[in-house]
Amino acid sequence: MRSSSEILKSAIASASEILRSLVDLDAQVAKAADLITNCLRAGNKILACGNGGSAADAAHFATEFVVRFTHDRPAYPAIALTSDGGLLTAAGNDYGFEEIFARQVDAFGVENDLLICLTTSGKSENVKRALQVAKRRKLKTIAFLGRDGGSTVGMADLDLVVKSESTARIQEAHKLLLHVFCEIAEERLAH
């Protein structure tokens, strides 16, 4: 059995390697930053969704825009499609779990809004359905993916694929990228 120290050192080494690999996404990060800031400058909103830990990350991301990230500034419109338990369970019960985000995109999304989806496996049917509805409603889309992107790769306007087999390391990388986008948006929108 490994000691807690060995597990900690291994996790730090693995996370460091994955985080350093994000530099390979530099061009995609620049495009995603443009999509986010252009959306907000135009008076549109961000919708964010994911399952499990990715649901929590989507909610955290929306909160950073509505409240603040590093400094006081106007609130930016962002909605986590993961946060309303009544809505989620009603949609799941009446239409099926694969429709819980699609129904909300249909209800809240308007042309040129931005849908941000997170799925570490790239196989989440409810995320794929949300992307399909977003495309029909002419929203811009960004997919945060893991592993090889799964069957979701290519469905969004822009994919950010963290190439790792570890769900924990993918989520950590997604969280860093989400924070980077908050920082970029606050800096760009302040001017």
Coordinates of C-alpha atoms in Angstrom, one line a residue:
M1 CA 0.0 0.0 0.0
R2 CA 1.3 3.4 -1.0
S3 CA 1.8 6.0 1.8
S4 CA -0.2 9.3 1.8
S5 CA 3.1 11.1 0.9
E6 CA 3.6 8.8 -2.1
I7 CA 0.0 9.4 -3.3
L8 CA 0.4 13.2 -2.8
K9 CA 3.7 13.3 -4.7
S10 CA 2.3 11.2 -7.5
A11 CA -0.9 13.3 -7.9
I12 CA 1.2 16.5 -7.9
A13 CA 3.5 15.1 -10.6
S14 CA 0.6 13.9 -12.7
A15 CA -1.3 17.2 -12.4
S16 CA 1.8 19.2 -13.2
E17 CA 2.4 17.2 -16.4
I18 CA -1.2 17.7 -17.5
L19 CA -1.3 21.4 -16.7
R20 CA 1.9 22.0 -18.6
S21 CA 0.4 20.2 -21.6
L22 CA -2.3 22.9 -21.8
V23 CA 0.2 25.2 -23.5
D24 CA -0.6 23.0 -26.6
L25 CA -4.1 24.4 -26.5
D26 CA -2.9 28.0 -26.9
A27 CA -4.6 28.7 -30.2
Q28 CA -7.9 27.1 -29.0
V29 CA -7.7 29.1 -25.8
A30 CA -7.3 32.3 -27.8
K31 CA -10.4 31.5 -29.9
A32 CA -12.4 30.5 -26.8
A33 CA -11.5 33.7 -25.0
D34 CA -12.7 35.6 -28.1
L35 CA -16.0 33.7 -28.1
I36 CA -16.6 34.4 -24.4
T37 CA -15.7 38.1 -24.5
N38 CA -17.5 38.8 -27.8
C39 CA -20.6 37.1 -26.4
L40 CA -20.6 39.3 -23.3
R41 CA -19.7 42.5 -25.1
A42 CA -22.7 41.9 -27.4
G43 CA -25.0 41.7 -24.4
N44 CA -25.6 38.0 -24.8
K45 CA -25.2 35.4 -22.0
I46 CA -23.3 32.3 -21.2
L47 CA -25.0 28.9 -20.4
A48 CA -22.9 26.2 -18.8
C49 CA -23.5 22.5 -18.2
G50 CA -21.9 19.2 -17.2
N51 CA -22.4 16.2 -15.0
G52 CA -21.0 15.4 -11.6
G53 CA -17.8 17.2 -10.9
S54 CA -18.3 19.0 -14.3
A55 CA -21.7 20.2 -13.1
A56 CA -20.0 21.8 -10.1
D57 CA -17.4 23.3 -12.3
A58 CA -20.2 24.7 -14.6
A59 CA -21.9 26.3 -11.6
H60 CA -18.6 27.7 -10.3
F61 CA -17.8 29.2 -13.7
A62 CA -21.2 30.9 -14.0
T63 CA -20.8 32.2 -10.4
E64 CA -17.5 33.8 -11.2
F65 CA -19.1 35.8 -14.0
V66 CA -22.3 36.8 -12.1
V67 CA -20.4 37.8 -8.9
R68 CA -16.7 38.4 -9.6
F69 CA -13.4 36.7 -10.2
T70 CA -10.6 38.9 -9.0
H71 CA -12.1 42.4 -8.6
D72 CA -15.4 44.3 -8.4
R73 CA -17.0 45.0 -11.7
P74 CA -20.4 44.8 -13.3
A75 CA -22.2 41.4 -13.3
Y76 CA -21.9 39.4 -16.5
P77 CA -24.9 37.1 -17.5
A78 CA -24.1 33.5 -17.0
I79 CA -26.4 30.6 -16.1
A80 CA -25.5 27.2 -14.8
L81 CA -27.9 24.7 -16.3
T82 CA -26.9 22.3 -13.5
S83 CA -28.2 24.2 -10.5
D84 CA -32.1 24.0 -10.4
G85 CA -33.0 20.7 -8.8
G86 CA -36.7 21.1 -9.5
L87 CA -36.1 21.8 -13.2
L88 CA -33.6 19.1 -13.6
T89 CA -35.7 16.4 -12.0
A90 CA -38.9 17.5 -13.8
A91 CA -37.1 17.4 -17.2
G92 CA -35.5 14.1 -16.3
N93 CA -38.8 12.6 -15.2
D94 CA -40.9 13.9 -18.1
Y95 CA -38.4 13.8 -21.0
G96 CA -35.4 11.7 -19.9
F97 CA -32.0 12.5 -18.4
E98 CA -30.5 13.0 -21.8
E99 CA -32.8 16.1 -22.2
I100 CA -32.1 17.9 -19.0
F101 CA -29.8 20.5 -20.6
A102 CA -31.3 20.5 -24.0
R103 CA -34.7 21.7 -22.6
Q104 CA -32.9 24.6 -20.8
V105 CA -31.0 25.6 -23.9
D106 CA -34.2 25.6 -25.8
A107 CA -35.9 27.7 -23.1
F108 CA -33.1 30.2 -22.3
G109 CA -30.7 30.2 -25.3
V110 CA -31.0 32.8 -28.0
E111 CA -28.9 33.4 -31.1
N112 CA -25.3 34.3 -30.3
D113 CA -25.5 33.2 -26.7
L114 CA -22.6 30.9 -25.7
L115 CA -23.1 27.3 -24.5
I116 CA -20.1 25.9 -22.6
C117 CA -20.3 22.1 -22.0
L118 CA -18.0 20.1 -19.8
T119 CA -17.6 16.3 -20.2
T120 CA -14.5 14.4 -19.1
S121 CA -15.4 11.4 -21.2
G122 CA -16.9 13.1 -24.2
K123 CA -19.7 10.6 -24.1
S124 CA -22.4 12.4 -22.1
E125 CA -25.7 12.1 -24.0
N126 CA -27.3 15.1 -22.2
V127 CA -24.3 17.3 -23.2
K128 CA -24.5 16.1 -26.8
R129 CA -28.2 16.9 -26.9
A130 CA -27.6 20.4 -25.5
L131 CA -25.0 21.0 -28.3
Q132 CA -27.5 19.8 -30.9
V133 CA -30.2 22.2 -29.6
A134 CA -27.6 25.0 -29.3
K135 CA -26.7 24.5 -33.0
R136 CA -30.3 24.6 -34.1
R137 CA -30.9 27.8 -32.0
K138 CA -27.7 29.4 -33.4
L139 CA -25.8 29.6 -30.1
K140 CA -22.0 29.6 -30.2
T141 CA -20.5 26.5 -28.4
I142 CA -17.4 25.4 -26.6
A143 CA -16.8 21.9 -25.4
F144 CA -14.4 21.1 -22.6
L145 CA -13.5 17.4 -23.2
G146 CA -11.1 14.8 -21.9
R147 CA -9.3 11.7 -23.1
D148 CA -9.7 11.7 -26.9
G149 CA -12.8 13.8 -26.9
G150 CA -15.1 10.9 -27.3
S151 CA -18.2 11.1 -29.5
T152 CA -18.7 14.8 -28.6
V153 CA -15.5 15.9 -30.4
G154 CA -16.4 18.1 -33.4
M155 CA -19.9 18.8 -32.2
A156 CA -19.0 22.3 -30.8
D157 CA -17.7 25.3 -32.6
L158 CA -14.5 24.8 -30.5
D159 CA -13.1 21.8 -28.6
L160 CA -10.7 22.0 -25.7
V161 CA -9.5 18.5 -25.2
V162 CA -7.4 17.6 -22.2
K163 CA -5.6 14.4 -23.2
S164 CA -5.5 12.3 -20.0
E165 CA -7.1 9.1 -18.9
S166 CA -7.6 10.4 -15.3
T167 CA -11.0 12.0 -14.6
A168 CA -9.5 13.9 -11.7
R169 CA -6.6 15.3 -13.7
I170 CA -9.0 16.3 -16.6
Q171 CA -11.3 18.1 -14.1
E172 CA -8.3 19.9 -12.6
A173 CA -7.2 21.1 -16.0
H174 CA -10.7 22.1 -17.0
K175 CA -10.9 24.2 -13.7
L176 CA -7.6 25.9 -14.5
L177 CA -8.9 26.8 -18.1
L178 CA -12.2 28.1 -16.7
H179 CA -10.3 30.4 -14.3
V180 CA -8.0 31.5 -17.2
F181 CA -11.1 32.5 -19.2
C182 CA -12.5 34.4 -16.2
E183 CA -9.3 36.3 -15.9
I184 CA -9.1 37.1 -19.6
A185 CA -12.7 38.2 -19.7
E186 CA -12.4 40.5 -16.7
E187 CA -9.3 42.1 -18.1
R188 CA -10.7 42.6 -21.6
L189 CA -14.1 43.8 -20.5
A190 CA -12.7 46.3 -18.1
H191 CA -11.4 48.3 -21.1

